[in-house]
Coordinates of C-alpha atoms in Angstrom, one line a residue:
X1 CA 35.7 23.3 26.8
X2 CA 35.3 26.3 24.5
X3 CA 31.7 27.1 23.6
X4 CA 32.3 26.6 19.8
X5 CA 33.7 23.1 20.5
X6 CA 30.7 22.2 22.5
X7 CA 28.4 23.4 19.8
X8 CA 30.3 21.5 17.1
X9 CA 30.2 18.3 19.2
X10 CA 26.4 18.7 19.6
X11 CA 25.9 19.1 15.9
X12 CA 28.1 16.2 15.0
X13 CA 26.5 13.9 17.5
X14 CA 22.9 14.9 17.0
X15 CA 22.0 12.0 14.7
X16 CA 23.4 9.5 17.3
X17 CA 20.4 9.5 19.6
X18 CA 20.5 7.4 22.7
X19 CA 18.1 4.5 22.9
X20 CA 15.9 6.5 25.2
X21 CA 15.5 9.2 22.6
X22 CA 14.9 6.9 19.7
X23 CA 11.2 6.3 19.1
X24 CA 9.9 2.8 19.1
X25 CA 7.9 2.0 15.9
X26 CA 4.8 -0.1 15.6
X27 CA 3.4 -0.6 12.0
X28 CA 0.0 -2.2 11.5
X29 CA -0.7 -3.2 7.9
X30 CA -4.2 -4.2 6.7
X31 CA -4.4 -6.5 3.7
X32 CA -6.3 -5.5 0.5
X33 CA -8.3 -2.7 2.1
X34 CA -9.5 0.0 -0.2
X35 CA -8.7 3.3 1.5
X36 CA -12.0 5.0 0.5
X37 CA -14.0 2.3 2.3
X38 CA -12.6 3.5 5.7
X39 CA -14.9 6.0 7.3
X40 CA -12.2 8.6 8.0
X41 CA -11.5 8.6 4.3
X42 CA -15.1 9.1 3.4
X43 CA -16.4 5.5 3.5
X44 CA -20.1 5.2 4.1
X45 CA -20.4 1.6 5.2
X46 CA -17.6 0.1 7.3
X47 CA -17.8 0.3 11.1
X48 CA -14.3 0.9 12.4
X49 CA -14.5 2.5 15.9
X50 CA -10.9 1.8 16.8
X51 CA -9.4 3.2 13.6
X52 CA -11.7 6.2 13.8
X53 CA -10.4 7.0 17.3
X54 CA -6.9 6.3 16.3
X55 CA -7.2 8.7 13.3
X56 CA -8.5 11.5 15.7
X57 CA -5.5 11.0 17.9
X58 CA -2.9 11.3 15.1
X59 CA -2.3 12.7 11.6
X60 CA -4.2 11.3 8.6
X61 CA -2.4 11.4 5.2
X62 CA -5.0 12.2 2.6
X63 CA -2.8 11.5 -0.4
X64 CA -0.6 8.5 0.3
X65 CA 0.2 6.0 -2.5
X66 CA 2.1 2.8 -3.3
X67 CA 3.9 1.9 -6.5
X68 CA 2.1 -1.3 -7.4
X69 CA -1.3 -2.5 -6.2
X70 CA -0.2 -6.0 -5.4
X71 CA 0.9 -7.5 -2.1
X72 CA 4.6 -8.5 -2.7
X73 CA 5.6 -5.4 -4.7
X74 CA 4.1 -2.8 -2.4
X75 CA 5.5 -4.5 0.8
X76 CA 8.9 -4.8 -0.7
X77 CA 8.7 -1.1 -1.7
X78 CA 7.8 -0.2 1.9
X79 CA 10.5 -2.4 3.5
X80 CA 13.3 -1.3 1.2
X81 CA 12.5 2.3 0.3
X82 CA 13.0 1.3 -3.3
X83 CA 10.3 1.2 -6.0
X84 CA 9.4 -2.3 -7.3
X85 CA 11.6 -2.4 -10.4
X86 CA 14.6 -1.1 -8.5
X87 CA 14.4 -3.5 -5.6
X88 CA 13.6 -6.4 -8.0
X89 CA 10.0 -7.2 -6.9
X90 CA 8.1 -5.8 -9.9
X91 CA 5.7 -8.8 -10.2
X92 CA 3.5 -10.4 -7.6
X93 CA 5.1 -13.6 -6.2
X94 CA 8.5 -12.2 -7.2
X95 CA 11.6 -11.7 -5.1
X96 CA 13.8 -8.7 -4.3
X97 CA 17.4 -8.7 -5.5
X98 CA 19.8 -10.5 -3.2
X99 CA 22.0 -7.9 -1.5
X100 CA 19.2 -5.4 -1.3
X101 CA 19.0 -3.8 2.2
X102 CA 15.7 -3.5 4.0
X103 CA 14.2 -2.0 7.1
X104 CA 15.8 -4.9 9.1
X105 CA 19.3 -3.8 8.1
X106 CA 18.9 0.0 8.3
X107 CA 17.1 0.1 11.7
X108 CA 19.2 -2.8 13.0
X109 CA 22.3 -0.7 12.3
X110 CA 20.7 2.0 14.4
X111 CA 20.3 -0.3 17.3
X112 CA 16.8 -1.5 16.8
X113 CA 15.2 -4.9 17.3
X114 CA 13.1 -5.5 14.1
X115 CA 10.3 -8.0 14.2
X116 CA 7.4 -9.1 11.9
X117 CA 4.2 -10.8 13.0
X118 CA 1.6 -12.1 10.5
X119 CA 1.8 -12.0 6.7
X120 CA 5.2 -12.0 5.0
X121 CA 4.8 -12.3 1.2
X122 CA 8.4 -11.1 0.8
X123 CA 11.6 -12.9 -0.2
X124 CA 14.4 -13.8 0.0
X125 CA 15.2 -14.3 3.6
X126 CA 18.6 -12.6 3.3
X127 CA 16.9 -9.3 2.2
X128 CA 14.2 -9.5 4.9
X129 CA 15.7 -11.2 8.0
X130 CA 12.9 -10.1 10.3
X131 CA 12.7 -11.7 13.8
X132 CA 9.5 -13.8 13.5
X133 CA 6.9 -12.9 16.1
X134 CA 4.0 -15.2 16.9
X135 CA 0.3 -14.3 17.2
X136 CA -1.1 -13.6 13.7
X137 CA -1.7 -15.8 10.7
X138 CA 0.8 -15.7 7.8
X139 CA -1.6 -17.1 5.3
X140 CA -3.9 -14.5 3.8
X141 CA -6.2 -16.9 1.9
X142 CA -6.8 -19.4 4.8
X143 CA -10.4 -20.2 5.4
X144 CA -10.9 -19.3 8.2
X145 CA -8.0 -17.2 9.4
X146 CA -6.3 -18.8 12.4
X147 CA -7.1 -17.4 15.8
X148 CA -4.9 -14.5 16.8
X149 CA -3.3 -13.1 20.0
X150 CA -1.2 -10.2 21.0
X151 CA 1.0 -12.0 23.5
X152 CA 3.9 -12.5 21.0
X153 CA 3.8 -8.8 20.2
X154 CA 3.7 -7.9 23.9
X155 CA 6.7 -10.0 24.7
X156 CA 8.7 -8.5 21.8
X157 CA 7.8 -5.0 22.9
X158 CA 8.7 -5.5 26.5
X159 CA 11.7 -7.7 26.2
X160 CA 14.3 -5.0 26.5
X161 CA 13.3 -1.5 27.5
X162 CA 16.8 -0.2 26.8
X163 CA 16.8 -1.2 23.2
X164 CA 14.3 0.4 20.8
X165 CA 12.0 -1.8 18.7
X166 CA 10.4 -1.8 15.4
X167 CA 7.5 -4.2 15.1
X168 CA 5.4 -4.7 11.9
X169 CA 2.1 -6.5 12.4
X170 CA 0.9 -7.6 9.0
X171 CA -2.8 -8.6 9.3
X172 CA -4.5 -10.8 6.7
X173 CA -7.8 -9.1 6.7
X174 CA -9.7 -8.0 4.6
X175 CA -8.0 -10.1 2.0
X176 CA -10.3 -12.5 0.1
X177 CA -11.8 -15.0 0.9
X178 CA -14.1 -12.8 3.0
X179 CA -14.9 -15.2 5.8
X180 CA -14.1 -13.4 9.1
X181 CA -16.3 -11.1 11.1
X182 CA -20.0 -10.7 11.3
X183 CA -21.5 -10.2 7.9
X184 CA -25.0 -9.9 9.5
X185 CA -24.0 -6.5 10.7
X186 CA -24.0 -5.4 7.0
X187 CA -27.4 -6.3 5.4
X188 CA -26.7 -6.4 1.7
X189 CA -29.8 -4.4 0.7
X190 CA -28.8 -1.5 3.1
X191 CA -25.3 -0.9 1.7
X192 CA -24.2 2.1 -0.3
X193 CA -22.2 0.7 -3.0
X194 CA -19.3 2.8 -4.4
X195 CA -19.9 3.9 -8.0
X196 CA -17.2 1.6 -9.5
X197 CA -19.2 -1.5 -8.5
X198 CA -22.1 -2.9 -10.6
X199 CA -25.1 -3.2 -8.4
X200 CA -26.1 -6.9 -8.4
X201 CA -27.2 -9.1 -5.5
X202 CA -24.0 -11.1 -5.6
X203 CA -21.9 -7.9 -5.5
X204 CA -23.9 -6.7 -2.5
X205 CA -23.3 -10.1 -0.7
X206 CA -19.6 -10.0 -1.4
X207 CA -19.3 -6.4 -0.4
X208 CA -21.1 -7.2 2.9
X209 CA -18.6 -10.0 3.7
X210 CA -15.7 -7.7 2.8
X211 CA -17.0 -5.0 5.1
X212 CA -17.3 -7.6 7.9
X213 CA -13.6 -8.4 7.5
X214 CA -12.8 -4.7 7.7
X215 CA -14.6 -4.5 11.1
X216 CA -12.8 -7.7 12.1
X217 CA -9.5 -6.1 11.2
X218 CA -10.4 -3.0 13.1
X219 CA -10.9 -5.1 16.2
X220 CA -7.4 -6.5 15.8
X221 CA -6.1 -2.9 15.6
X222 CA -7.9 -2.1 18.8
X223 CA -6.3 -5.1 20.6
X224 CA -2.8 -4.1 19.5
X225 CA -3.3 -0.5 20.6
X226 CA -4.7 -1.6 23.9
X227 CA -1.7 -3.9 24.4
X228 CA 0.7 -1.1 23.6
X229 CA -1.1 1.2 26.2
X230 CA -0.9 -1.5 28.9
X231 CA 2.9 -1.9 28.3
X232 CA 3.4 1.8 29.0
X233 CA 5.1 2.2 25.6
X234 CA 2.4 4.2 23.8
X235 CA 3.9 7.5 24.8
X236 CA 7.3 6.8 23.2
X237 CA 6.1 4.8 20.2
X238 CA 5.4 6.0 16.7
X239 CA 2.3 4.0 15.5
X240 CA 1.6 3.8 11.8
X241 CA -1.5 2.2 10.3
X242 CA -1.7 1.6 6.6
X243 CA -4.4 -0.1 4.5
X244 CA -2.1 -1.5 1.8
X245 CA -3.7 -1.6 -1.7
X246 CA -7.3 -1.7 -2.8
X247 CA -9.5 -4.8 -2.4
X248 CA -10.2 -7.6 -4.8
X249 CA -12.9 -5.7 -6.7
X250 CA -12.6 -4.5 -10.4
X251 CA -10.9 -1.1 -10.5
X252 CA -9.0 -1.6 -7.2
X253 CA -6.3 -4.2 -6.7
X254 CA -4.2 -5.1 -9.8
X255 CA -4.9 -1.7 -11.4
X256 CA -3.4 1.7 -11.5
X257 CA -6.6 3.5 -10.6
X258 CA -6.8 5.6 -7.5
X259 CA -8.8 2.8 -5.6
X260 CA -5.9 0.5 -6.3
X261 CA -2.8 2.6 -5.6
X262 CA -4.2 5.1 -3.0
X263 CA -3.5 3.8 0.5
X264 CA -4.4 5.0 4.0
X265 CA -1.5 6.1 6.2
X266 CA -2.3 7.3 9.7
X267 CA 0.5 8.1 12.2
X268 CA 0.4 8.8 16.0
X269 CA 3.0 9.7 18.5
X270 CA 2.2 11.9 21.5
X271 CA 4.1 15.1 21.6
X272 CA 5.7 14.5 18.1
X273 CA 2.9 13.9 15.6
X274 CA 0.0 16.5 15.8
X275 CA -3.3 15.0 16.8
X276 CA -6.6 15.6 14.9
X277 CA -4.7 16.7 11.8
X278 CA -5.1 15.9 8.1
X279 CA -2.3 16.6 5.7
X280 CA -2.5 16.9 1.9
X281 CA 1.2 16.1 1.6
X282 CA 1.8 13.7 -1.3
X283 CA 3.8 10.6 0.0
X284 CA 4.6 7.2 -1.3
X285 CA 5.4 3.8 0.4
X286 CA 9.0 4.2 -0.6
X287 CA 9.2 7.3 1.7
X288 CA 8.3 5.4 4.9
X289 CA 11.7 3.7 5.5
X290 CA 13.8 6.9 5.0
X291 CA 11.3 8.7 7.4
X292 CA 11.9 6.0 10.0
X293 CA 15.6 6.2 9.6
X294 CA 15.6 10.0 10.1
X295 CA 13.4 9.7 13.2
X296 CA 15.8 7.1 14.6
X297 CA 18.7 9.5 14.2
X298 CA 20.1 8.3 11.0
X299 CA 20.8 10.0 7.7
X300 CA 19.1 8.2 4.8
X301 CA 21.4 8.2 1.8
X302 CA 19.5 9.5 -1.3
X303 CA 21.5 7.1 -3.5
X304 CA 20.1 4.1 -1.6
X305 CA 16.4 5.0 -1.9
X306 CA 13.7 6.1 -4.3
X307 CA 11.9 7.5 -1.3
X308 CA 12.7 10.5 0.9
X309 CA 11.9 11.3 4.5
X310 CA 8.7 13.1 5.3
X311 CA 9.6 13.5 9.0
X312 CA 8.9 17.2 8.8
X313 CA 5.4 16.5 7.6
X314 CA 4.9 14.0 10.5
X315 CA 6.0 16.7 13.0
X316 CA 3.5 19.2 11.5
X317 CA 6.2 21.4 10.1
X318 CA 5.2 21.0 6.5
X319 CA 2.2 20.0 4.4
X320 CA 4.0 19.2 1.2
X321 CA 6.4 16.5 0.2
X322 CA 6.5 14.9 -3.3
X323 CA 5.5 16.5 -6.6
X324 CA 4.5 13.2 -8.1
X325 CA 3.7 9.6 -7.2
X326 CA 4.5 6.8 -9.6
X327 CA 2.6 3.6 -10.3
X328 CA 3.1 0.5 -12.4
X329 CA 1.5 -2.9 -13.1
X330 CA 2.9 -6.1 -14.6
X331 CA 0.0 -8.5 -14.9
X332 CA 2.0 -11.7 -15.3
X333 CA 1.7 -14.2 -13.4
X334 CA -1.7 -12.9 -12.1
X335 CA -3.0 -13.2 -15.7
X336 CA -1.8 -12.7 -19.3
X337 CA 0.6 -9.8 -19.8
X338 CA -1.0 -6.4 -19.5
X339 CA 1.6 -3.7 -18.6
X340 CA 0.4 -0.4 -17.2
X341 CA 2.3 2.7 -16.0
X342 CA 0.9 5.8 -14.3
X343 CA 1.7 9.0 -12.5
X344 CA -0.3 11.4 -10.3
X345 CA 0.2 14.8 -8.7
X346 CA -2.6 14.1 -6.2
X347 CA -5.1 16.1 -8.3
X348 CA -4.7 14.4 -11.6
X349 CA -3.8 10.9 -12.7
X350 CA -2.4 9.9 -16.1
X351 CA -2.3 6.2 -17.1
X352 CA -0.6 4.7 -20.0
X353 CA -1.7 1.2 -21.0
X354 CA 1.2 -0.3 -23.0
X355 CA -0.8 -3.0 -24.8
X356 CA -4.3 -1.5 -25.2
X357 CA -5.1 -3.9 -28.1
X358 CA -5.2 -6.8 -25.6
X359 CA -8.1 -7.8 -23.3
X360 CA -7.3 -7.3 -19.6
X361 CA -7.7 -10.5 -17.6
X362 CA -7.0 -11.0 -13.9
X363 CA -7.4 -14.7 -13.1
X364 CA -8.1 -14.5 -9.4
X365 CA -10.8 -11.9 -9.7
X366 CA -12.4 -13.2 -12.9
X367 CA -11.8 -16.9 -12.5
X368 CA -12.0 -17.9 -8.9
X369 CA -15.7 -17.9 -8.2
X370 CA -15.3 -19.1 -4.6
X371 CA -13.6 -15.7 -3.9
X372 CA -15.4 -13.4 -6.3
X373 CA -18.7 -14.9 -7.4
X374 CA -20.1 -11.6 -8.4
X375 CA -18.0 -11.1 -11.6
X376 CA -20.2 -13.4 -13.6
X377 CA -23.3 -11.4 -12.5
X378 CA -21.8 -8.3 -14.0
X379 CA -21.3 -9.9 -17.3
X380 CA -24.7 -11.5 -17.3
X381 CA -26.5 -8.3 -16.4
X382 CA -24.5 -6.2 -18.9
X383 CA -26.9 -7.4 -21.7
X384 CA -29.7 -5.3 -20.3
X385 CA -27.9 -2.8 -18.0
X386 CA -25.9 -0.1 -19.8
X387 CA -24.1 0.9 -16.7
X388 CA -23.0 -2.6 -15.9
X389 CA -21.8 -3.0 -19.5
X390 CA -19.7 0.2 -19.1
X391 CA -18.1 -1.1 -15.9
X392 CA -17.3 -4.5 -17.5
X393 CA -15.8 -2.8 -20.6
X394 CA -13.9 -0.3 -18.5
X395 CA -12.2 -3.2 -16.8
X396 CA -11.3 -5.4 -19.7
X397 CA -10.8 -2.9 -22.5
X398 CA -8.4 0.0 -21.8
X399 CA -7.4 2.8 -24.1
X400 CA -3.8 3.7 -24.7
X401 CA -4.1 6.8 -22.5
X402 CA -6.3 7.7 -19.5
X403 CA -6.5 11.0 -17.7
X404 CA -8.6 11.6 -14.6
X405 CA -9.3 14.7 -12.5
X406 CA -9.1 12.5 -9.4
X407 CA -9.9 15.3 -6.9
X408 CA -13.2 15.8 -8.6
X409 CA -13.8 12.3 -10.0
X410 CA -13.0 10.2 -7.0
X411 CA -13.5 6.8 -8.6
X412 CA -11.9 7.9 -11.9
X413 CA -14.9 7.0 -14.1
X414 CA -14.6 9.9 -16.6
X415 CA -11.6 9.6 -18.9
X416 CA -10.5 13.1 -20.1
X417 CA -7.5 12.0 -22.2
X418 CA -9.2 13.0 -25.5
X419 CA -10.5 16.3 -24.1
X420 CA -8.8 19.2 -26.1
X421 CA -9.0 21.4 -23.0
X422 CA -6.6 18.9 -21.2
X423 CA -4.0 18.6 -23.9
X424 CA -1.4 20.6 -22.1
X425 CA -2.2 18.9 -18.8
X426 CA -1.9 15.5 -20.3
X427 CA 1.4 16.4 -21.9
X428 CA 2.8 17.7 -18.6
X429 CA 2.0 14.4 -16.8
X430 CA 3.1 12.3 -19.8
X431 CA 6.5 14.0 -19.7
X432 CA 6.8 13.4 -16.0
X433 CA 6.0 9.7 -16.5
X434 CA 8.7 9.5 -19.2
X435 CA 11.3 10.9 -16.8
X436 CA 10.3 8.3 -14.1
X437 CA 10.5 5.4 -16.6
X438 CA 13.9 6.6 -17.8
X439 CA 15.2 6.9 -14.2
X440 CA 14.0 3.4 -13.3
X441 CA 15.4 1.9 -16.6
X442 CA 12.0 0.5 -17.2
X443 CA 11.9 -1.3 -20.6
X444 CA 8.1 -1.1 -20.8
X445 CA 6.0 -3.9 -22.2
X446 CA 9.0 -6.2 -22.4
X447 CA 8.9 -6.3 -18.6
X448 CA 5.5 -7.9 -18.4
X449 CA 6.3 -11.3 -20.0
X450 CA 7.0 -14.8 -18.6
X451 CA 10.6 -14.5 -19.8
X452 CA 11.3 -11.2 -17.9
X453 CA 9.6 -12.6 -14.8
X454 CA 11.8 -15.7 -15.0
X455 CA 15.0 -13.8 -15.6
X456 CA 14.3 -11.7 -12.6
X457 CA 13.9 -14.8 -10.4
X458 CA 17.0 -16.4 -11.9
X459 CA 18.9 -13.0 -11.6
X460 CA 20.2 -13.5 -15.2
X461 CA 20.3 -11.0 -18.1
X462 CA 18.3 -9.3 -19.2
X463 CA 17.3 -8.7 -15.6
X464 CA 15.8 -5.2 -16.0
X465 CA 15.7 -2.1 -13.9
X466 CA 18.0 0.1 -11.9
X467 CA 20.1 -1.7 -9.4

C-alpha cells in the first residue's frame, strides 16, 4: 500500500478507537455540596481525606459551573450536553423533551455500557435509559439514607472487559436532611462559618450536620475508588468527581450566586490527565458530555450541544476553554415565581433579577423547619443584629441588577452594579447575557410561571426555548 494511502486511512479511522483504547468512565456526583466547603477549594471545616488525595492525583478545575443550581436541571444539562431550557428541564421536577439524546445514547453508539447507580431525578425514561445499578439509595431526602455497597458497581465494571463502560454513581449526600455521618466530629462552637451565613446557634448546629454528611460522602468516594483499584481498571478509567450545586443554605442552592452555580470538578486518569494540577479553564456542565464523546473517539456535533469538548484541557494541553458561563433560575414550583438570569467570565458575575419588585421565597429552605431550622433564627436575630438583617434582606429582596467581582469577593456580598467605575464592565456582561438569552430563545419572566411549567410538561405551545 502506498504511504499516502496508509496515512489517509489512519486519519479517517482515528476516531474509531478499539475498545481497548477507549477510556472507561466513572463519574461520582455528590448532592448539594457547596464547592467552597471542600478543603481543596479552600474550605476550612470539612474533613475529606479521600477527596483530598484524589485531587492531588488528578486535575482540579477551579472555575467549573452549572446552568441552574437545582438537581434536575443541572443533571439534565450534564447528561444531554444541552443547557436547561434547550433540553426542556428548566424547572426543578421538570422533564426533558422526548426525543432528546443523552449520554446513554451517545456513548452507547460508541460501544459503551452506560449505567447509573443512586439518585436519578431525571425523566423521561426514553431520554435517560440508563442501566440501573444497585448499591446506592435513589431517595435524597430519606431519613436515614439506606445502607450502601459497591458490589453492584463492581459487577458492572467487571462484567465485560472487552466493552468499555461509563458508570455514574450519584450519591445522595450531603443533601438535606443532614442525618448521616458523625456530627460530633464537628463541634458547632469550633466551626468557621462562611461569611454568607448568619452566625446563630441553630446555624452552627445545621452546618455541623451538613459537614458530617460531606465526610460521609467522602467515605463513599473512598470506597468506590478502592473498588476500582481492586478491579484493576483504575489505570484505564477516567474518574470524574463533581459536587453538583451548592447546599441548602441561603445564597447557595436555588440562586445564581457563585456558591450556587460554582461546582467542583476533579478528573483523574493516569498517563492522560496530569496529576497535581489546577486549571483556571472556564467550563460548564454542558461541556462534560462532548468531552466524553471526544475521548471515546467520537466527534461531537456542535449543532447537537450547547457544550463543547474540553479534552485538550484535561490532557494538560490548554488552560482556557469558555469565555462565559451562563446561569438561570426559575423558582416555580420551588416557590412563587422569581426568575433570575446571570453570566460570568470567571472573574466577574452579572445577575439580572427579572421581577425585583417581588419578595424571593424558597419554600423548602424557608418553610421546612425539619430540614432548615436555622432560618427563623436569622429573622428573629435581625432585629438587633445589623449583619443578620443584611443577610436576610440580601436573600429576600434583590435589585434589578447585581455585579460582583467574584475573584476578589468570593461570596459575592458587595454589589457593584451602581458603581460608576464599573459601568463599562457591567455593559459588557449585560450584552453577553442578552446574546445568550437570544440564542436560547428565552422569553424571560414568562418562563417562570405555573402555565409555562405546565406547558413544558404537556409539550404543548407555548413550550419555550430552543429545540
